[in-house]
Amino acid sequence: MQKLSAALALALMLPFAAHAQEAAIRKNLAERIPALAQIDEISKTAMPGLFEVRVGNEVLYTDAEGNYLIQGSLLDTRNKRNLTDERIEKLTAIDFKDLPAKNAFTIVRGNGKRKLAVFEDPNCGYCKRFEKDMQNVDNVTVSIYLIPILGADSVEKARNIWCAKDKAKAWNDWMHDAAVPKATSCNTDAITANLELAKKYRITGTPTLVFADGTRVPGAINAQQVEKLLTR
């Protein structure tokens, strides 16, 4: 009975100890590094004595008292896994149904039953190559999210495409035929929102593809690869 009571007491104490440890890490890091005053989550890692510090989608590591801070990847050498990349991939995963459709325009081919979202910059050479290849993919609805990240001219072209009466036509005319979109203006809050969304999900290059099942592909892939991912 004494052993059982001791075990129960220990079990009850563990949550309090963990809470105190987390509080100590938060306090020490906030005092020493003002940028870490707002930590979203602290959790144990697979490595004894090492804790994950999450701020938004950023992942750092520290010891049990917040005396040291590590910025980099945590590798599982035994299983050949990059635990940091896996964690960030999970944190930045995009649920297709949560994408704000109002901030995109669509291009429908065939019956449009299959779904694909693409984040693109109008001046991106890889995007133009991708768009050319996409003409060989049928029965798909492509939602295009403009994210002008390549400079002032990209911002101007994105605005003119978004503000065009026929966004899809203005986009295709430019991407396929190099017909510069006519200068115009309108509310471009959608483009601003897209840039914020890209930042949130760490979309730093174009094109970035998001499939209906949540699969995310950075970079231009060919029609055969798109077909394979669309039919999974």
Coordinates of N, CA and C in Angstrom, one line a residue, residues 27-201:
K27 N 9.5 32.3 -18.7 CA 9.9 33.4 -18.0 C 11.3 33.8 -18.4
N28 N 12.2 32.8 -18.4 CA 13.6 33.1 -18.7 C 13.8 33.6 -20.1
L29 N 13.2 32.9 -21.1 CA 13.3 33.4 -22.5 C 12.7 34.7 -22.7
A30 N 11.6 35.0 -22.1 CA 10.9 36.3 -22.3 C 11.8 37.4 -21.7
E31 N 12.4 37.2 -20.6 CA 13.3 38.2 -20.0 C 14.5 38.5 -20.8
R32 N 15.1 37.4 -21.3 CA 16.4 37.5 -22.0 C 16.3 37.8 -23.5
I33 N 15.2 37.4 -24.1 CA 15.0 37.6 -25.5 C 13.5 38.2 -25.7
P34 N 13.4 39.5 -25.8 CA 12.1 40.1 -25.9 C 11.2 39.6 -27.0
A35 N 11.8 39.1 -28.1 CA 11.1 38.6 -29.3 C 10.3 37.3 -28.9
L36 N 10.8 36.7 -27.8 CA 10.1 35.4 -27.3 C 9.2 35.7 -26.2
A37 N 8.7 36.9 -26.1 CA 7.7 37.2 -25.0 C 6.4 36.5 -25.2
Q38 N 6.1 36.2 -26.4 CA 4.8 35.5 -26.7 C 5.1 34.1 -27.4
I39 N 5.2 33.1 -26.6 CA 5.5 31.8 -27.0 C 4.2 31.0 -27.1
D40 N 3.9 30.4 -28.3 CA 2.6 29.7 -28.4 C 2.6 28.3 -27.8
E41 N 3.7 27.7 -27.8 CA 3.7 26.3 -27.2 C 5.1 25.9 -26.8
I42 N 5.2 25.1 -25.7 CA 6.4 24.5 -25.3 C 6.2 23.0 -25.1
S43 N 7.0 22.2 -25.7 CA 6.7 20.7 -25.6 C 8.0 20.0 -25.6
K44 N 8.0 18.8 -25.0 CA 9.2 17.9 -24.9 C 9.4 17.4 -26.3
T45 N 10.7 17.2 -26.6 CA 11.1 16.5 -27.9 C 11.5 15.1 -27.6
A46 N 11.8 14.4 -28.7 CA 12.3 13.0 -28.6 C 13.7 12.9 -27.9
M47 N 14.4 14.0 -27.9 CA 15.7 14.1 -27.2 C 15.6 14.5 -25.8
P48 N 16.0 13.6 -24.8 CA 15.9 13.9 -23.4 C 16.5 15.3 -23.1
G49 N 15.8 16.1 -22.3 CA 16.3 17.4 -21.9 C 16.1 18.5 -22.8
L50 N 15.6 18.2 -24.0 CA 15.5 19.2 -25.1 C 14.0 19.5 -25.3
F51 N 13.7 20.8 -25.3 CA 12.3 21.2 -25.4 C 12.1 22.0 -26.7
E52 N 10.9 21.8 -27.3 CA 10.6 22.6 -28.5 C 9.9 23.9 -28.1
V53 N 10.3 25.0 -28.7 CA 9.7 26.3 -28.4 C 9.0 26.7 -29.7
R54 N 7.7 26.8 -29.8 CA 7.0 27.2 -31.0 C 6.5 28.6 -30.9
V55 N 6.8 29.4 -31.9 CA 6.3 30.8 -32.0 C 5.7 30.9 -33.4
G56 N 4.4 30.8 -33.5 CA 3.7 30.7 -34.8 C 4.1 29.4 -35.5
N57 N 4.7 29.5 -36.6 CA 5.2 28.4 -37.3 C 6.7 28.2 -37.2
E58 N 7.3 29.0 -36.4 CA 8.8 28.9 -36.1 C 9.0 28.0 -35.0
V59 N 10.1 27.1 -35.2 CA 10.4 26.1 -34.2 C 11.9 26.3 -33.7
L60 N 12.0 26.5 -32.4 CA 13.3 26.6 -31.8 C 13.4 25.5 -30.7
Y61 N 14.6 25.4 -30.2 CA 14.8 24.4 -29.1 C 15.6 25.0 -27.9
T62 N 15.3 24.5 -26.7 CA 15.9 25.0 -25.5 C 16.1 23.9 -24.5
D63 N 16.9 24.2 -23.5 CA 17.0 23.3 -22.4 C 15.9 23.5 -21.4
A64 N 15.9 22.7 -20.3 CA 14.8 22.7 -19.3 C 14.7 24.1 -18.5
E65 N 15.7 25.0 -18.6 CA 15.6 26.2 -17.9 C 15.6 27.4 -18.9
G66 N 15.7 27.2 -20.1 CA 15.7 28.3 -21.1 C 17.0 29.1 -21.1
N67 N 18.1 28.3 -20.7 CA 19.4 29.0 -20.6 C 20.1 29.0 -22.0
Y68 N 19.7 28.1 -22.8 CA 20.3 28.0 -24.2 C 19.2 27.9 -25.2
L69 N 19.5 28.4 -26.4 CA 18.5 28.4 -27.5 C 19.2 27.9 -28.7
I70 N 18.5 26.9 -29.4 CA 19.1 26.3 -30.6 C 18.1 26.6 -31.8
Q71 N 18.7 27.1 -32.9 CA 18.0 27.4 -34.1 C 18.6 26.5 -35.2
G72 N 17.8 25.5 -35.6 CA 18.3 24.6 -36.6 C 17.4 23.3 -36.6
S73 N 17.9 22.3 -37.2 CA 17.2 21.0 -37.4 C 17.5 20.0 -36.4
L74 N 16.5 19.3 -35.9 CA 16.7 18.2 -35.0 C 16.6 16.9 -35.8
L75 N 17.7 16.2 -35.9 CA 17.8 15.0 -36.7 C 17.7 13.7 -35.9
D76 N 16.9 12.8 -36.4 CA 16.9 11.4 -35.8 C 17.8 10.6 -36.6
T77 N 19.1 10.4 -36.1 CA 20.1 9.7 -36.9 C 19.8 8.2 -37.1
R78 N 19.1 7.6 -36.0 CA 18.8 6.2 -36.1 C 17.8 5.9 -37.1
N79 N 16.8 6.7 -37.2 CA 15.7 6.5 -38.2 C 15.8 7.3 -39.5
K80 N 16.9 8.1 -39.5 CA 17.2 9.0 -40.7 C 16.0 9.9 -41.0
R81 N 15.6 10.6 -40.0 CA 14.4 11.6 -40.1 C 14.8 13.0 -39.7
N82 N 14.3 13.9 -40.4 CA 14.5 15.3 -39.9 C 13.2 15.7 -39.2
L83 N 13.3 15.7 -37.8 CA 12.2 15.9 -37.0 C 11.7 17.3 -37.1
T84 N 12.6 18.3 -37.3 CA 12.2 19.7 -37.4 C 11.4 19.9 -38.7
D85 N 11.8 19.3 -39.8 CA 11.1 19.5 -41.1 C 9.7 18.8 -41.0
E86 N 9.7 17.7 -40.3 CA 8.4 17.0 -40.2 C 7.4 17.8 -39.4
R87 N 7.9 18.5 -38.3 CA 7.1 19.3 -37.4 C 6.6 20.5 -38.2
I88 N 7.5 21.2 -38.9 CA 7.1 22.4 -39.7 C 6.1 22.0 -40.8
E89 N 6.3 20.9 -41.4 CA 5.4 20.4 -42.5 C 4.0 20.2 -41.9
K90 N 3.9 19.7 -40.7 CA 2.6 19.5 -40.0 C 2.0 20.9 -39.6
L91 N 2.9 21.8 -39.1 CA 2.4 23.1 -38.7 C 1.9 24.0 -39.9
T92 N 2.5 23.8 -41.1 CA 2.1 24.6 -42.2 C 1.3 23.8 -43.2
A93 N 0.7 22.7 -42.8 CA -0.1 21.9 -43.7 C -1.4 22.7 -44.0
I94 N -1.8 22.7 -45.3 CA -3.0 23.4 -45.7 C -4.2 22.5 -46.0
D95 N -5.2 22.8 -45.3 CA -6.5 22.1 -45.6 C -7.2 22.7 -46.7
F96 N -7.3 22.0 -47.8 CA -7.8 22.6 -49.1 C -9.1 23.3 -48.9
K97 N -10.0 22.8 -48.1 CA -11.3 23.4 -47.9 C -11.3 24.7 -47.2
D98 N -10.2 24.9 -46.5 CA -10.0 26.2 -45.7 C -9.4 27.3 -46.6
L99 N -9.0 27.0 -47.8 CA -8.5 28.1 -48.6 C -9.6 29.1 -49.0
P100 N -9.3 30.4 -48.9 CA -10.4 31.4 -49.1 C -10.6 31.6 -50.6
A101 N -11.7 30.9 -51.1 CA -12.0 30.9 -52.5 C -12.2 32.3 -53.1
K102 N -12.7 33.2 -52.2 CA -13.0 34.6 -52.7 C -11.8 35.3 -53.1
N103 N -10.6 34.9 -52.7 CA -9.4 35.6 -53.0 C -8.6 35.0 -54.2
A104 N -9.4 34.1 -54.9 CA -8.7 33.5 -56.1 C -9.7 33.6 -57.3
F105 N -9.2 33.4 -58.5 CA -10.0 33.2 -59.6 C -9.8 31.8 -60.2
T106 N -10.7 31.3 -60.9 CA -10.7 29.9 -61.4 C -10.6 29.8 -62.9
I107 N -9.9 28.7 -63.3 CA -9.8 28.3 -64.7 C -10.4 26.9 -64.7
V108 N -11.4 26.7 -65.5 CA -12.1 25.4 -65.5 C -11.8 24.7 -66.9
R109 N -11.3 23.5 -66.8 CA -11.1 22.7 -68.0 C -11.9 21.4 -68.0
G110 N -12.6 21.1 -69.1 CA -13.5 19.9 -69.1 C -14.6 20.0 -68.1
N111 N -14.8 19.0 -67.4 CA -15.9 19.0 -66.4 C -15.5 19.6 -65.1
G112 N -14.3 19.9 -64.9 CA -13.8 20.7 -63.7 C -14.0 20.0 -62.4
K113 N -14.2 18.7 -62.4 CA -14.4 17.9 -61.2 C -13.2 17.8 -60.2
R114 N -12.1 17.7 -60.8 CA -10.9 17.7 -59.9 C -10.4 19.1 -59.5
K115 N -9.8 19.2 -58.4 CA -9.5 20.5 -57.8 C -8.0 20.7 -57.6
L116 N -7.6 21.9 -57.8 CA -6.2 22.2 -57.6 C -6.1 23.7 -57.4
A117 N -5.3 24.1 -56.3 CA -5.0 25.5 -56.1 C -3.5 25.8 -56.3
V118 N -3.3 26.9 -56.9 CA -1.9 27.3 -57.3 C -1.6 28.7 -56.8
F119 N -0.5 28.9 -56.1 CA 0.0 30.2 -55.7 C 1.0 30.6 -56.8
E120 N 0.8 31.8 -57.4 CA 1.6 32.2 -58.6 C 1.9 33.7 -58.6
D121 N 3.1 34.0 -59.2 CA 3.5 35.3 -59.5 C 3.4 35.5 -61.0
P122 N 2.8 36.6 -61.5 CA 2.7 36.7 -62.9 C 4.1 36.8 -63.7
N123 N 5.1 37.2 -63.0 CA 6.4 37.3 -63.6 C 7.3 36.1 -63.4
C124 N 6.8 35.0 -62.8 CA 7.5 33.8 -62.5 C 7.7 33.0 -63.8
G125 N 8.9 32.8 -64.2 CA 9.2 32.0 -65.4 C 8.8 30.5 -65.2
Y126 N 9.0 30.0 -64.0 CA 8.5 28.6 -63.8 C 7.0 28.5 -63.8
C127 N 6.3 29.5 -63.4 CA 4.9 29.6 -63.5 C 4.4 29.5 -64.9
K128 N 5.1 30.3 -65.8 CA 4.7 30.3 -67.2 C 4.9 28.9 -67.8
R129 N 6.0 28.2 -67.4 CA 6.2 26.9 -67.9 C 5.1 25.9 -67.4
F130 N 4.8 26.1 -66.1 CA 3.8 25.2 -65.5 C 2.4 25.5 -66.2
E131 N 2.1 26.7 -66.4 CA 0.8 27.1 -67.1 C 0.7 26.5 -68.5
K132 N 1.8 26.5 -69.2 CA 1.8 25.9 -70.5 C 1.6 24.4 -70.5
D133 N 2.2 23.8 -69.5 CA 2.0 22.3 -69.4 C 0.6 22.0 -68.9
M134 N 0.0 22.9 -68.1 CA -1.3 22.6 -67.6 C -2.4 22.5 -68.6
Q135 N -2.1 23.1 -69.8 CA -3.1 23.0 -70.9 C -3.3 21.6 -71.4
N136 N -2.4 20.7 -70.9 CA -2.6 19.2 -71.3 C -3.3 18.5 -70.2
V137 N -3.8 19.2 -69.2 CA -4.5 18.5 -68.1 C -6.0 18.9 -68.2
D138 N -6.9 17.9 -68.3 CA -8.3 18.1 -68.5 C -9.1 17.8 -67.2
N139 N -10.4 18.2 -67.3 CA -11.3 17.9 -66.2 C -10.8 18.4 -64.8
V140 N -10.4 19.6 -64.7 CA -9.9 20.2 -63.5 C -10.3 21.6 -63.3
T141 N -10.5 22.0 -62.1 CA -10.8 23.4 -61.8 C -9.5 23.9 -61.0
V142 N -8.9 24.9 -61.6 CA -7.6 25.4 -61.0 C -8.0 26.8 -60.4
S143 N -7.7 26.9 -59.1 CA -7.9 28.2 -58.4 C -6.6 28.8 -58.3
I144 N -6.5 30.0 -58.8 CA -5.2 30.7 -58.8 C -5.2 31.9 -57.8
Y145 N -4.2 31.8 -56.9 CA -4.0 32.8 -55.9 C -2.8 33.6 -56.2
L146 N -3.0 34.9 -56.6 CA -1.9 35.7 -57.0 C -1.1 36.2 -55.8
I147 N 0.2 35.9 -55.8 CA 1.1 36.4 -54.8 C 2.3 37.1 -55.5
P148 N 2.2 38.4 -55.7 CA 3.3 39.1 -56.4 C 4.5 39.3 -55.4
I149 N 5.5 38.4 -55.6 CA 6.6 38.4 -54.6 C 8.0 38.8 -55.3
L150 N 7.9 39.0 -56.7 CA 9.1 39.2 -57.4 C 9.4 40.6 -57.8
G151 N 8.7 41.6 -57.1 CA 9.0 43.0 -57.4 C 7.8 43.8 -57.7
A152 N 8.1 45.1 -57.9 CA 7.0 46.1 -58.2 C 6.2 45.8 -59.4
D153 N 6.9 45.3 -60.5 CA 6.2 45.0 -61.7 C 5.2 43.8 -61.5
S154 N 5.6 42.9 -60.7 CA 4.7 41.8 -60.3 C 3.4 42.3 -59.6
V155 N 3.7 43.3 -58.7 CA 2.5 43.9 -58.0 C 1.6 44.5 -59.0
E156 N 2.1 45.3 -59.9 CA 1.3 46.0 -60.9 C 0.6 45.0 -61.8
K157 N 1.2 44.0 -62.3 CA 0.6 43.0 -63.2 C -0.5 42.2 -62.4
A158 N -0.2 41.8 -61.2 CA -1.2 41.1 -60.4 C -2.4 41.9 -60.2
R159 N -2.2 43.2 -59.9 CA -3.4 44.1 -59.7 C -4.2 44.2 -61.0
N160 N -3.5 44.4 -62.1 CA -4.3 44.6 -63.4 C -5.0 43.3 -63.8
I161 N -4.4 42.1 -63.5 CA -5.1 40.9 -63.7 C -6.3 40.7 -62.8
W162 N -6.1 41.0 -61.5 CA -7.2 40.8 -60.6 C -8.3 41.8 -60.8
C163 N -8.0 42.9 -61.3 CA -9.0 44.0 -61.6 C -9.7 43.9 -62.9
A164 N -9.2 43.0 -63.8 CA -9.7 42.8 -65.1 C -11.2 42.3 -65.1
K165 N -12.0 42.6 -66.1 CA -13.4 42.1 -66.1 C -13.4 40.6 -66.2
D166 N -12.4 40.0 -66.9 CA -12.3 38.6 -67.1 C -10.9 38.2 -66.6
K167 N -10.8 37.9 -65.3 CA -9.5 37.6 -64.7 C -8.8 36.5 -65.4
A168 N -9.5 35.4 -65.6 CA -8.9 34.2 -66.2 C -8.4 34.5 -67.6
K169 N -9.1 35.3 -68.4 CA -8.6 35.6 -69.7 C -7.4 36.5 -69.6
A170 N -7.4 37.5 -68.8 CA -6.3 38.4 -68.6 C -5.0 37.6 -68.2
W171 N -5.2 36.6 -67.3 CA -4.1 35.7 -66.8 C -3.6 34.9 -68.0
N172 N -4.5 34.2 -68.7 CA -4.0 33.4 -69.8 C -3.4 34.2 -70.9
D173 N -3.9 35.3 -71.2 CA -3.3 36.2 -72.3 C -1.9 36.5 -71.9
W174 N -1.7 36.8 -70.7 CA -0.3 37.2 -70.3 C 0.6 36.0 -70.2
M175 N 0.2 35.0 -69.5 CA 1.0 33.8 -69.2 C 1.3 33.0 -70.5
H176 N 0.4 32.9 -71.4 CA 0.6 32.1 -72.6 C 1.0 33.0 -73.8
D177 N 0.5 34.2 -73.9 CA 0.8 35.0 -75.1 C 1.6 36.3 -74.9
A178 N 2.0 36.5 -73.6 CA 2.7 37.7 -73.3 C 2.0 39.0 -73.6
A179 N 0.6 38.9 -73.6 CA -0.2 40.1 -73.8 C -0.3 40.8 -72.4
V180 N 0.4 42.0 -72.3 CA 0.4 42.7 -71.0 C -1.0 43.1 -70.6
P181 N -1.4 42.8 -69.4 CA -2.8 43.2 -68.9 C -2.9 44.7 -68.9
K182 N -4.1 45.1 -69.3 CA -4.4 46.6 -69.3 C -4.4 47.1 -67.9
A183 N -3.9 48.4 -67.8 CA -3.8 49.0 -66.5 C -5.2 49.4 -66.0
T184 N -5.5 49.0 -64.8 CA -6.8 49.3 -64.2 C -6.6 49.3 -62.7
S185 N -7.6 49.5 -62.0 CA -7.5 49.5 -60.5 C -8.9 49.0 -59.9
C186 N -8.8 48.5 -58.7 CA -9.9 48.1 -58.0 C -9.4 47.7 -56.5
N187 N -10.3 47.2 -55.7 CA -9.9 46.7 -54.4 C -9.0 45.5 -54.5
T188 N -7.8 45.6 -54.0 CA -6.9 44.5 -54.1 C -6.6 43.8 -52.7
D189 N -7.6 43.9 -51.8 CA -7.4 43.3 -50.5 C -7.2 41.8 -50.6
A190 N -7.7 41.2 -51.7 CA -7.5 39.8 -51.8 C -6.1 39.4 -52.1
I191 N -5.4 40.2 -52.8 CA -3.9 40.0 -53.1 C -3.1 40.1 -51.8
T192 N -3.5 41.2 -51.0 CA -2.8 41.4 -49.7 C -3.1 40.2 -48.8
A193 N -4.3 39.7 -48.8 CA -4.6 38.5 -48.0 C -3.9 37.3 -48.4
N194 N -3.7 37.2 -49.8 CA -2.9 36.0 -50.3 C -1.5 36.0 -49.8
L195 N -0.9 37.2 -49.8 CA 0.5 37.4 -49.4 C 0.6 37.0 -47.9
E196 N -0.4 37.4 -47.1 CA -0.4 37.0 -45.7 C -0.5 35.5 -45.5
L197 N -1.4 34.9 -46.3 CA -1.6 33.5 -46.3 C -0.3 32.8 -46.6
A198 N 0.4 33.3 -47.7 CA 1.6 32.6 -48.1 C 2.6 32.7 -47.0
K199 N 2.7 33.8 -46.3 CA 3.6 34.0 -45.2 C 3.3 33.0 -44.0
K200 N 2.0 32.9 -43.7 CA 1.5 32.0 -42.7 C 2.0 30.6 -43.0
Y201 N 1.8 30.1 -44.2 CA 2.1 28.8 -44.6 C 3.5 28.5 -45.2

